[in-house]
Short mmCIF file of C-alpha atoms in Angstrom, two decimals:
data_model
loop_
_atom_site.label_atom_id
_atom_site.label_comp_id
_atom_site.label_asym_id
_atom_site.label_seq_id
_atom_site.Cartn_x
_atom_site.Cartn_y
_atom_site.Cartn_z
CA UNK A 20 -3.27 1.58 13.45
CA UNK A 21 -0.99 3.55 15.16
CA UNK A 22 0.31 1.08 17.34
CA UNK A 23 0.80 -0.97 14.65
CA UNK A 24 3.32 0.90 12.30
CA UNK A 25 6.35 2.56 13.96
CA UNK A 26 8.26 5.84 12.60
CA UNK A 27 11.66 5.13 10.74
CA UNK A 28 13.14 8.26 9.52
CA UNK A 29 15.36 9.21 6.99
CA UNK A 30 18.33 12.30 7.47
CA UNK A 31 15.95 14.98 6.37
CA UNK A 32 13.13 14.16 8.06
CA UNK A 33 15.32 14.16 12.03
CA UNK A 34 16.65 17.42 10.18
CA UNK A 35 13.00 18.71 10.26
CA UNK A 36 12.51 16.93 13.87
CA UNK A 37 15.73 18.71 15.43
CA UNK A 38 14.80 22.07 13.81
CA UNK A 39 14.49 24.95 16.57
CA UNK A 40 16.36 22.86 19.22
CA UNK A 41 19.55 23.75 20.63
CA UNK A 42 22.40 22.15 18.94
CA UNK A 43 24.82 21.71 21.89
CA UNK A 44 22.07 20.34 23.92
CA UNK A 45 21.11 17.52 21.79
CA UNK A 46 24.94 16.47 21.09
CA UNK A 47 25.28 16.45 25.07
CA UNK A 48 21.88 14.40 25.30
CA UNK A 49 22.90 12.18 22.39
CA UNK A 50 26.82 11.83 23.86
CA UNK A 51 25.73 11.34 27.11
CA UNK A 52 23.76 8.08 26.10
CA UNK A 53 26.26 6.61 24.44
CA UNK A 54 28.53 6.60 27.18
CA UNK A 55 25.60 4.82 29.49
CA UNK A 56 24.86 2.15 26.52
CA UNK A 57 28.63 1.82 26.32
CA UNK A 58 28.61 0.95 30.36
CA UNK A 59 25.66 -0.81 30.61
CA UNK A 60 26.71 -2.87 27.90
CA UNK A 61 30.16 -3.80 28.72
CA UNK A 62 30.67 -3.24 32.33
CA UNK A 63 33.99 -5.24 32.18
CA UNK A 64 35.38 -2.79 29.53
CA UNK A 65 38.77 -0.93 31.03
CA UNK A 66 39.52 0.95 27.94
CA UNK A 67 38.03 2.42 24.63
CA UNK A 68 39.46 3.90 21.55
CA UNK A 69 37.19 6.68 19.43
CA UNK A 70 37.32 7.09 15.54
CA UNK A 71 35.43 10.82 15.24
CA UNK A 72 34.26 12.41 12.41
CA UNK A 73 34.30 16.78 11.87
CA UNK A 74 30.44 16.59 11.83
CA UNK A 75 27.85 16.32 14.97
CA UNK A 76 27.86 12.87 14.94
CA UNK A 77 31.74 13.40 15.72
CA UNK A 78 30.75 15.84 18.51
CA UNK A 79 28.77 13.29 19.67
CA UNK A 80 31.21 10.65 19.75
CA UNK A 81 33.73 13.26 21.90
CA UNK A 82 31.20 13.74 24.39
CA UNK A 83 30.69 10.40 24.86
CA UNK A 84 34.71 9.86 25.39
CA UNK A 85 34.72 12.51 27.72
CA UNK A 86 31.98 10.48 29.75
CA UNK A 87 33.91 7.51 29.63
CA UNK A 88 37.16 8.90 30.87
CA UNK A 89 34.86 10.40 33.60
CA UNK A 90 33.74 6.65 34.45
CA UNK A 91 37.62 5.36 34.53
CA UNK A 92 38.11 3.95 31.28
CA UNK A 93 41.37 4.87 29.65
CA UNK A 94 41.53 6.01 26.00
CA UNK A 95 44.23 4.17 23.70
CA UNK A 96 45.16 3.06 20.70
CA UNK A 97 42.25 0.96 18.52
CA UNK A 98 44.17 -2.52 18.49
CA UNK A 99 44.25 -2.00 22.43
CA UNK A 100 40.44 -0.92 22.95
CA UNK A 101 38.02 -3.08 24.80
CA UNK A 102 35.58 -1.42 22.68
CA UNK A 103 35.64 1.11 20.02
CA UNK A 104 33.32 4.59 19.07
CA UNK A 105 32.51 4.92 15.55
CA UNK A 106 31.62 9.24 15.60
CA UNK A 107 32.95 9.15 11.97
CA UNK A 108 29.84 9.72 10.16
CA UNK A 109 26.21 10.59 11.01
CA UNK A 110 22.68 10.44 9.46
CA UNK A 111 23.65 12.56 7.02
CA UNK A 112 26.35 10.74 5.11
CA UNK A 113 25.56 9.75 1.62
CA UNK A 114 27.87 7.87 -1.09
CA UNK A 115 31.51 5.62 -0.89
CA UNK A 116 33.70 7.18 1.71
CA UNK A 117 36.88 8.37 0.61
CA UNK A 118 39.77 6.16 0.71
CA UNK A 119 40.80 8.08 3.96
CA UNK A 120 37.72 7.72 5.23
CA UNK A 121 37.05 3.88 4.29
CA UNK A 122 40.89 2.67 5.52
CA UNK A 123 39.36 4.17 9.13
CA UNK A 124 36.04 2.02 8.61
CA UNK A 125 38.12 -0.69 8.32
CA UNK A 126 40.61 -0.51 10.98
CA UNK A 127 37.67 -0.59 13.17
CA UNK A 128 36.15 -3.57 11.80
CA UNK A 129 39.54 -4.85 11.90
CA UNK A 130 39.88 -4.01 15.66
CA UNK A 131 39.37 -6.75 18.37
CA UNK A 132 37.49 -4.50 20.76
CA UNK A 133 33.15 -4.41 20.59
CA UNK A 134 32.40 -1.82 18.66
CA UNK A 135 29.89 0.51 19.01
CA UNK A 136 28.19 3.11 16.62
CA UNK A 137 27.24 6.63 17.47
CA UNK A 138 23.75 6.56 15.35
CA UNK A 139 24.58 4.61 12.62
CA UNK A 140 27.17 2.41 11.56
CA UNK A 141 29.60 4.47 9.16
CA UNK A 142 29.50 3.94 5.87
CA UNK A 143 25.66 3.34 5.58
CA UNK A 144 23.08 5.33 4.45
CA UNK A 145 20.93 6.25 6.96
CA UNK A 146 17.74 7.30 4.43
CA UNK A 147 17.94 3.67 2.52
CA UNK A 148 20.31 0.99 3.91
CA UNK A 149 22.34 1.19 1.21
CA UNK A 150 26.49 0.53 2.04
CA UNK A 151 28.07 1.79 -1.93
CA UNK A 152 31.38 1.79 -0.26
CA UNK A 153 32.78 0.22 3.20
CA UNK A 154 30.27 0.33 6.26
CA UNK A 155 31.43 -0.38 10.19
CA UNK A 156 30.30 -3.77 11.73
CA UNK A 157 29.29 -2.68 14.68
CA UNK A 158 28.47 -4.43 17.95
CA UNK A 159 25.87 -1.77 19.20
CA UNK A 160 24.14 1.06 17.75
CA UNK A 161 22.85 3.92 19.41
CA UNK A 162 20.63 6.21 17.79
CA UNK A 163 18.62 9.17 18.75
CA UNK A 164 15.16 9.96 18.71
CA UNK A 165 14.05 6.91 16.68
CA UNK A 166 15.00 4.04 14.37
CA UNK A 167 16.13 5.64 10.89
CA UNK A 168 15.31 3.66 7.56
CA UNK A 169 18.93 2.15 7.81
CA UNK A 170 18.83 0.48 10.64
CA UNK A 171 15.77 -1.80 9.44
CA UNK A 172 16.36 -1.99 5.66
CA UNK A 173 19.07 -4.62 4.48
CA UNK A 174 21.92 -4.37 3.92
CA UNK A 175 22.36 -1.45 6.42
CA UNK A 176 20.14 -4.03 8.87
CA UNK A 177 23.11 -6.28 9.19
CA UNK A 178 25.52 -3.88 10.18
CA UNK A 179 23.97 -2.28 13.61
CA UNK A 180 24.11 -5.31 16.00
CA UNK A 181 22.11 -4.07 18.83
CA UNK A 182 20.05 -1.54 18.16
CA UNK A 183 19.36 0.94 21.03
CA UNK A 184 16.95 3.91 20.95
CA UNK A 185 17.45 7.18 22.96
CA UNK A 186 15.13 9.82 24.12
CA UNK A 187 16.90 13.32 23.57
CA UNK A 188 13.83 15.35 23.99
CA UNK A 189 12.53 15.90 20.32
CA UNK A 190 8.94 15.38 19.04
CA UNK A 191 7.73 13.02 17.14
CA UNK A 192 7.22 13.72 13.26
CA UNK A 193 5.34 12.09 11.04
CA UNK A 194 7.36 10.01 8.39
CA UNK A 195 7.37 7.85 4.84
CA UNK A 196 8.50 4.59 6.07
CA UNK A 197 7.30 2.60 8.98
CA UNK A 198 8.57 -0.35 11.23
CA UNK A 199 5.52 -3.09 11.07
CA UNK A 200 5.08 -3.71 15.02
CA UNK A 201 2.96 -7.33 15.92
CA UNK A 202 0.02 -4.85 16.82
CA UNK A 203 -0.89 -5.65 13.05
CA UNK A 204 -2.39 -8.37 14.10
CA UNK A 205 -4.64 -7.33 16.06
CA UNK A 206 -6.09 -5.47 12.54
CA UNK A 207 -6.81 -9.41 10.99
CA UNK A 208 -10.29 -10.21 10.81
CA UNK A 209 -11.34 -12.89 13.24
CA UNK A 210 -14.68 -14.85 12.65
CA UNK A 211 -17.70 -13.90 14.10
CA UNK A 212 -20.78 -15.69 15.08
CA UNK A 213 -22.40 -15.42 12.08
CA UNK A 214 -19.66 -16.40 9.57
CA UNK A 215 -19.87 -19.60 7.45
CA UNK A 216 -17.10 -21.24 6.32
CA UNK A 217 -17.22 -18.89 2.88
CA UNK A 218 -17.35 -15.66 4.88
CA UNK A 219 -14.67 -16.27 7.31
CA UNK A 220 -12.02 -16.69 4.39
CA UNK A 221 -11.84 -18.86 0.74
CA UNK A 222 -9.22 -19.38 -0.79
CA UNK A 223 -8.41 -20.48 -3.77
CA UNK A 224 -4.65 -22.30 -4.50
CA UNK A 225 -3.49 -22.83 -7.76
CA UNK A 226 -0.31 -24.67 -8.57
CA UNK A 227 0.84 -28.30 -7.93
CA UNK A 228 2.76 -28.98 -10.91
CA UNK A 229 4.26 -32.98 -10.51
CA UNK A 230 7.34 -32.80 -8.09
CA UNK A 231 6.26 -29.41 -6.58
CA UNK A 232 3.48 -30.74 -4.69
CA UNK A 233 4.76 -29.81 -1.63
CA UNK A 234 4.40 -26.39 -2.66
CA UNK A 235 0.85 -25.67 -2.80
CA UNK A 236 0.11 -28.38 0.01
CA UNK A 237 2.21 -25.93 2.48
CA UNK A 238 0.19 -22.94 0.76
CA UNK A 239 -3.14 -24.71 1.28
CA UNK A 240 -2.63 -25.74 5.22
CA UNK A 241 -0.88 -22.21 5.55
CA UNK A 242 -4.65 -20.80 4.59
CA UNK A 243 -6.46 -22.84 6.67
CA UNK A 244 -3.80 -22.12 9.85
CA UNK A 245 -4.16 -18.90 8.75
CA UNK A 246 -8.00 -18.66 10.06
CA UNK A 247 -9.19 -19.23 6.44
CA UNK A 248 -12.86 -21.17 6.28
CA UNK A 249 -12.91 -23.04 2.66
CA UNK A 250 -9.39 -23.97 1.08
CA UNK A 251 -9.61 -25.41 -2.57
CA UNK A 252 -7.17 -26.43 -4.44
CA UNK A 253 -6.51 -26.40 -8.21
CA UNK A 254 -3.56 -28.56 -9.51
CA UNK A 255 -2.84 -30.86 -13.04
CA UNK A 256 -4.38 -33.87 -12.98
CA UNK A 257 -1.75 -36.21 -12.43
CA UNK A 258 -0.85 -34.49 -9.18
CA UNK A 259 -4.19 -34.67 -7.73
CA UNK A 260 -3.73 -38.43 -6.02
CA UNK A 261 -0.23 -37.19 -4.14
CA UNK A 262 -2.28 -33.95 -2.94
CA UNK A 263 -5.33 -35.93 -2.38
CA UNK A 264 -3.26 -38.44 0.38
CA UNK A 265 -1.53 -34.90 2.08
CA UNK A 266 -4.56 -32.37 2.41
CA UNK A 267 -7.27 -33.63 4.06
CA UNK A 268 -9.63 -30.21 4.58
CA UNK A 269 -8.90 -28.69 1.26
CA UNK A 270 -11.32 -29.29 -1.85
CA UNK A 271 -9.61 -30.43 -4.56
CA UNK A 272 -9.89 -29.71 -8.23
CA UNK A 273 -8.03 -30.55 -11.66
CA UNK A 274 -6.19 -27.09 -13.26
CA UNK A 275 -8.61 -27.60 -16.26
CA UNK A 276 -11.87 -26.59 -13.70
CA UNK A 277 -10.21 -24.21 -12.43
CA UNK A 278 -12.96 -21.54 -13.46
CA UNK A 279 -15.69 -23.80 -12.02
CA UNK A 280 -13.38 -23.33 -8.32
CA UNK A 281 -12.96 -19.31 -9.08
CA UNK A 282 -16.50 -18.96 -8.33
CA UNK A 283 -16.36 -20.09 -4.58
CA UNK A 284 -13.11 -17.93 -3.78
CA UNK A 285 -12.72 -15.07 -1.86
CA UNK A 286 -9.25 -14.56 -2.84
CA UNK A 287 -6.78 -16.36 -5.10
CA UNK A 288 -2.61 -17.69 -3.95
CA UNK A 289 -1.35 -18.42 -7.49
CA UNK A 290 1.95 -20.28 -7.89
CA UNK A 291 2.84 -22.54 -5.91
CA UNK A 292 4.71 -25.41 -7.57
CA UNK A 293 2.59 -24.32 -10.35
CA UNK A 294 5.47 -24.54 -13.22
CA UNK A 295 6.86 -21.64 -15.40
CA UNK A 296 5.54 -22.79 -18.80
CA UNK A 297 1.33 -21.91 -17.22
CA UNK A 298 1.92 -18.25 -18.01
CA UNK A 299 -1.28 -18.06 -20.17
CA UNK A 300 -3.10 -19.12 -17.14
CA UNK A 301 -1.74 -16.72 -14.68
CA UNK A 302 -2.39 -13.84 -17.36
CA UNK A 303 -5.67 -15.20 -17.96
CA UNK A 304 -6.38 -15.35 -13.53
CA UNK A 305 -5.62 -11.84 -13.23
CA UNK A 306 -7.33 -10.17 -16.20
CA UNK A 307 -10.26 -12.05 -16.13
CA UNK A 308 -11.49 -12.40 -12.26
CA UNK A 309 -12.30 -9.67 -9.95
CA UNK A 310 -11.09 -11.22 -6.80
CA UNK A 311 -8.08 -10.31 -4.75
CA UNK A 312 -4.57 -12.19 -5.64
CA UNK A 313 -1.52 -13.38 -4.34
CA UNK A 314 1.10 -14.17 -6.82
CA UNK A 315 4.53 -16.08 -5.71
CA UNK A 316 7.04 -17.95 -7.22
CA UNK A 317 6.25 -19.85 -10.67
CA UNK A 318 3.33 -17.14 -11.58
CA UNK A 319 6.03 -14.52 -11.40
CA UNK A 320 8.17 -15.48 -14.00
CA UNK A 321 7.91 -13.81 -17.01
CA UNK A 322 4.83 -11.49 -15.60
CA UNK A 323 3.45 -8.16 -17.59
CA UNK A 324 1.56 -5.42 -15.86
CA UNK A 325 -2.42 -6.27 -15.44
CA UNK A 326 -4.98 -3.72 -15.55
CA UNK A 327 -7.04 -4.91 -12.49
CA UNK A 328 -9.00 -3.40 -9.95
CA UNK A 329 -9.00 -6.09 -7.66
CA UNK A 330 -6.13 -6.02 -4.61
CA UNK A 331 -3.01 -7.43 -5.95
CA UNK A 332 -0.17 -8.67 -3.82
CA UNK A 333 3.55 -10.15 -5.62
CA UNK A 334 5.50 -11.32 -3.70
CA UNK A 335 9.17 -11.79 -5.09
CA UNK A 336 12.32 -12.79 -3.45
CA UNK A 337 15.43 -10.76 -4.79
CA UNK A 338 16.10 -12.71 -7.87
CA UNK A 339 12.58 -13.04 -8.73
CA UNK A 340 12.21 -8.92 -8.55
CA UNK A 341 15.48 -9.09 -10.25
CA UNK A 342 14.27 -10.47 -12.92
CA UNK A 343 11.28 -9.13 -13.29
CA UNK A 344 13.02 -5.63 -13.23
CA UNK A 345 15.59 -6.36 -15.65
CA UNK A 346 18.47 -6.61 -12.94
CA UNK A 347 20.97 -8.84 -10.73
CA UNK A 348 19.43 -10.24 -8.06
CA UNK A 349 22.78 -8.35 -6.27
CA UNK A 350 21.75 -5.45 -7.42
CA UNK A 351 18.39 -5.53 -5.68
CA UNK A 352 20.13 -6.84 -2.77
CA UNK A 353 22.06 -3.72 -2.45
CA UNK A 354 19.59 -1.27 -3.25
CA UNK A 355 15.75 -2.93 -1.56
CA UNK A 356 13.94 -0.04 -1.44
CA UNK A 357 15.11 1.67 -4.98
CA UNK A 358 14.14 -2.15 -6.30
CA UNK A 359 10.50 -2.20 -4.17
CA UNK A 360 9.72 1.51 -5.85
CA UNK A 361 10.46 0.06 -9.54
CA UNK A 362 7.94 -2.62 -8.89
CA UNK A 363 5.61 -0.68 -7.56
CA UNK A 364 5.61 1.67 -10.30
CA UNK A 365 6.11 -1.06 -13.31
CA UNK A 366 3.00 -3.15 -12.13
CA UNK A 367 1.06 -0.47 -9.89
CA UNK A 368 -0.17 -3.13 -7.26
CA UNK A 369 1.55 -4.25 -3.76
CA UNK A 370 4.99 -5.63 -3.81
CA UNK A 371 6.17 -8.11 -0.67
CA UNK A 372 10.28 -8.40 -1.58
CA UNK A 373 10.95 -11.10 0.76
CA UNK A 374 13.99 -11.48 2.73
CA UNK A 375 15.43 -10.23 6.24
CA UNK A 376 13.81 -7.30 6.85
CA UNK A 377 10.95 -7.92 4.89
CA UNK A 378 9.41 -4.76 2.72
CA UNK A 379 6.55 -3.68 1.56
CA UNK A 380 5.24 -1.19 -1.44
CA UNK A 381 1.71 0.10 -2.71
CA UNK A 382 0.80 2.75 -5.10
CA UNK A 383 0.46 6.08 -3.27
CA UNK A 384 1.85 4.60 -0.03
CA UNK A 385 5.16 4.75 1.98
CA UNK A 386 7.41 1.33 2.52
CA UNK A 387 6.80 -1.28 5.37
CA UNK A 388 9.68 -3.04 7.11
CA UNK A 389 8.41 -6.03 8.33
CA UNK A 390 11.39 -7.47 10.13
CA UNK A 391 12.77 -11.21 9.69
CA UNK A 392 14.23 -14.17 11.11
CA UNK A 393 17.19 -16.36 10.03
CA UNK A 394 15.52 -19.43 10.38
CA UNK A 395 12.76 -18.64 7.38
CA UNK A 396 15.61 -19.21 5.25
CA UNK A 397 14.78 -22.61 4.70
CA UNK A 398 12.78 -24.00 1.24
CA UNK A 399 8.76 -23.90 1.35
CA UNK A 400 8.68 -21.30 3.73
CA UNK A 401 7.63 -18.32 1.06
CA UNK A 402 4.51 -21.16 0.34
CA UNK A 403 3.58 -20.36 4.02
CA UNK A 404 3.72 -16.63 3.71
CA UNK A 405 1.69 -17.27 0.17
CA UNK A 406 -1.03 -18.97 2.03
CA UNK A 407 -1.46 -16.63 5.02
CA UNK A 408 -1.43 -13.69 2.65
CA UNK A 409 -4.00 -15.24 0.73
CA UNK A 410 -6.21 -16.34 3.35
CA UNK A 411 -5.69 -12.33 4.85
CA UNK A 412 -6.96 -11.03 1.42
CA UNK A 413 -10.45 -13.67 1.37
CA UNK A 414 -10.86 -12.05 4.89
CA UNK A 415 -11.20 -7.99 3.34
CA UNK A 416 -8.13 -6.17 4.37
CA UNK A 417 -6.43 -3.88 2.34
CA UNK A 418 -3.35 -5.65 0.07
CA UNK A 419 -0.64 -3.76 1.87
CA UNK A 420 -1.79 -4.45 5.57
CA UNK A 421 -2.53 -7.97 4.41
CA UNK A 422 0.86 -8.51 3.17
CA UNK A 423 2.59 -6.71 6.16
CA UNK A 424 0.58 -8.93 8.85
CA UNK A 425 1.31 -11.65 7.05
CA UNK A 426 4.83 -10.89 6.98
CA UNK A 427 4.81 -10.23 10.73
CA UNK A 428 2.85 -13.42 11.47
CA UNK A 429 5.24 -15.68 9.00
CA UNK A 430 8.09 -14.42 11.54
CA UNK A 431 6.33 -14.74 14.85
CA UNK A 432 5.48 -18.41 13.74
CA UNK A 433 8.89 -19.22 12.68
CA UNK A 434 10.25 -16.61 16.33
CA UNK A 435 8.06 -19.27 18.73
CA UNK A 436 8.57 -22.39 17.10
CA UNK A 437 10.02 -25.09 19.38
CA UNK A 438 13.64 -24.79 17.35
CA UNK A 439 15.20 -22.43 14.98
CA UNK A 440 17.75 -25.10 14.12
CA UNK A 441 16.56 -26.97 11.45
CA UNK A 442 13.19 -25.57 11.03
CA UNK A 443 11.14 -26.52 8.28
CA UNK A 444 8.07 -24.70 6.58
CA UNK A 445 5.55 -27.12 7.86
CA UNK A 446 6.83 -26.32 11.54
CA UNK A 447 5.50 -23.06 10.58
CA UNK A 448 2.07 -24.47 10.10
CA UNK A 449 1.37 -25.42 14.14
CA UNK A 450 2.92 -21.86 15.27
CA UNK A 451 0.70 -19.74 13.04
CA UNK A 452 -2.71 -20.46 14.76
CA UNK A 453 -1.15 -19.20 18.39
CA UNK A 454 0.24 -16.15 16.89
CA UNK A 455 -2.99 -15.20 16.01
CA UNK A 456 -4.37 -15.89 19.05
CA UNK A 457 -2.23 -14.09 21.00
#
């Protein structure tokens, strides 16, 4: 498990991890491998211009300088700098930046020069993403040590360009959050010998409504890709002949037996295309079975708390959580993990808020960050991520790992599909199965 979840700290926890070392030591580490980045990076770079902070991470930043003037660049102004040091403000910067401070942040990212950031972009918060104020765009970030929560969590995510990690001689600590690696894969259930098609994996897809077909067809294939044994499908009547001609492999089912399907599943994906006035239904899903649930898209809206015991996975994109929470979808946007916590608490299950840099929540657990990719910004793709969560939870493993390998295995699909211009959610759907088999 290990291997499969790496540290991301916030500022007090590489407070705790520098405790007892030597200051000057670590700045002269930490300056020192800027400078190299910085050269190994842009080798045809002549000249750099530095923006430094009174902290460490502006001591930092003035080692690195001196390093670079050692190496032959010259220092000068910012609108003359093949690139450009942001040592204004470290780890430990919380809140707007002044107006002093902010005009700097954005004479940098007004300067022509590749810019690069001395741990973390200014401006962000290095504990939760979170930009309140002006944050640098930077070109290349070096940090120390390890990946902090801001680098990974949006909106902080799109502000560090490269990401680079350097060793200054601390020990690891143990932290809250955690960087899903693909090594979670490797924690999916495979089929055995013995398995029959229930065993390995049923899963049960309601949704289907007329003109959202599509919907629960990509959930149902994403099952079976997904290693699942038995797929069934429940769906309104009238949709049943367009489903019939798409899915071959799945069993299919009219919504009003959809309690004579419950009792072959392993694990429920409700949703899908399934139409916001079946509320009743959903409610009645959750309270009523015992088996482990995904809920997406039309079974979120309008959703109370359950009492269940059975694993419980939502998985909202920013308006949905929005909405569910009582907010803009903006304002989740700008604060992810203060949004993923409210879930958590409000309906005490695990919460999947979709979107780059996927996360992840569970009662009495610390957030995932399961990473992203631009092209699963396409419709039908959260269908896909339904299916392969649900087909995860009919296979036994624990809501929050089954939602982060899905996560991870939704991006790989989409990261080694034959193009990422123009991908679709059923090009998803022939990528999944090598994933997991490699």
């Amino acid at each position: 498990m290990l291997s499969a979840l790496e540290p991301l700290y916030t500022a007090a926890e590489m407070r705790a991890a520098e405790e007892g070392h030597d200051v000057e030591q670590l700045m002269e580490r930490a300056g020192r491998a800027v400078a190299e980045e910085t050269l190994q990076h842009y080798p045809e770079a002549r000249s750099f211009a530095g923006v430094f902070g009174g902290g460490a991470n502006g001591g930092d930043g003035r080692i690195a300088a001196e390093l670079l003037r050692a190496n032959g660049l010259e220092e000068v102004s910012l609108h003359d700098a093949d690139v450009v040091i942001d040592a204004l403000f470290g780890t430990g910067f919380t809140g707007e930046p002044r107006p002093e401070a902010a005009e700097k942040i954005r004479a940098i990212n007004d300067a022509p020069g590749a810019v690069v950031a001395v741990d973390i972009p200014s401006g962000v918060d290095a504990s939760t993403g979170e930009i309140p104020g002006d944050g640098v765009l930077a070109d290349l970030t070096v940090t120390f040590h390890a990946r902090k929560v801001g680098h990974e969590v949006a909106p902080g995510r799109f502000h560090r360009g490269e990401l680079v990690v350097a060793d200054i001689g601390l020990e690891p600590l143990e932290t809250e959050h955690a960087l899903v690696t693909p090594e979670i894969l490797d924690l999916v259930p495979r089929r055995s010998p013995g398995d029959t098609k229930y065993t390995a994996g049923s899963v049960l897809v309601v949704g289907g409504s007329p003109g959202m077909t599509g919907a629960v067809c990509l959930t149902a294939e994403a099952a079976f890709r997904a290693d699942a044994g038995y797929v069934a499908v429940a769906a309104p009547a009238e949709s049943l002949p367009v489903i019939e001609a798409r899915l071959l492999e799945a069993v299919k089912r009219p919504l009003d037996k959809v309690w004579d399907a419950v009792e072959r599943a392993g694990a429920l994906a409700v949703g899908p295309g399934l139409g916001r006035e079946r509320g009743a239904l959903v409610r009645r899903l959750l309270d009523e079975t015992r088996l482990p649930a995904v809920v997406d898209a039309d079974a979120l809206w309008g959703l109370e708390p359950a009492e269940r015991e059975a694993p419980t996975v939502l998985t909202p994109h920013s308006g949905e959580l929005g909405r569910l929470l009582g907010e803009e979808a903006a304002w989740v946007d700008a604060h992810r993990l203060k949004a993923l916590r409210r879930a958590v608490e409000r309906f005490e299950c695990t919460v999947l808020l979709k979107g780059e840099g996927t996360l992840v929540g569970a009662p009495g657990r610390g957030p995932l960050v399961c990473g992203g990719f631009p092209s699963l910004a396409t419709a039908g793709t959260g269908d896909v991520l339904t299916g392969v969560i649900g087909a995860f939870l009919a296979k036994g493993m624990e809501a929050p790992f089954a939602a982060a390998a899905a996560s991870v295995a939704h991006t790989q699909a989409a990261v080694t599909a034959p193009h990422k211009s123009g991908l679709v959610a059923s090009d998803l759907l022939l990528t999944l199965p090598r994933v997991l088999d490699a």
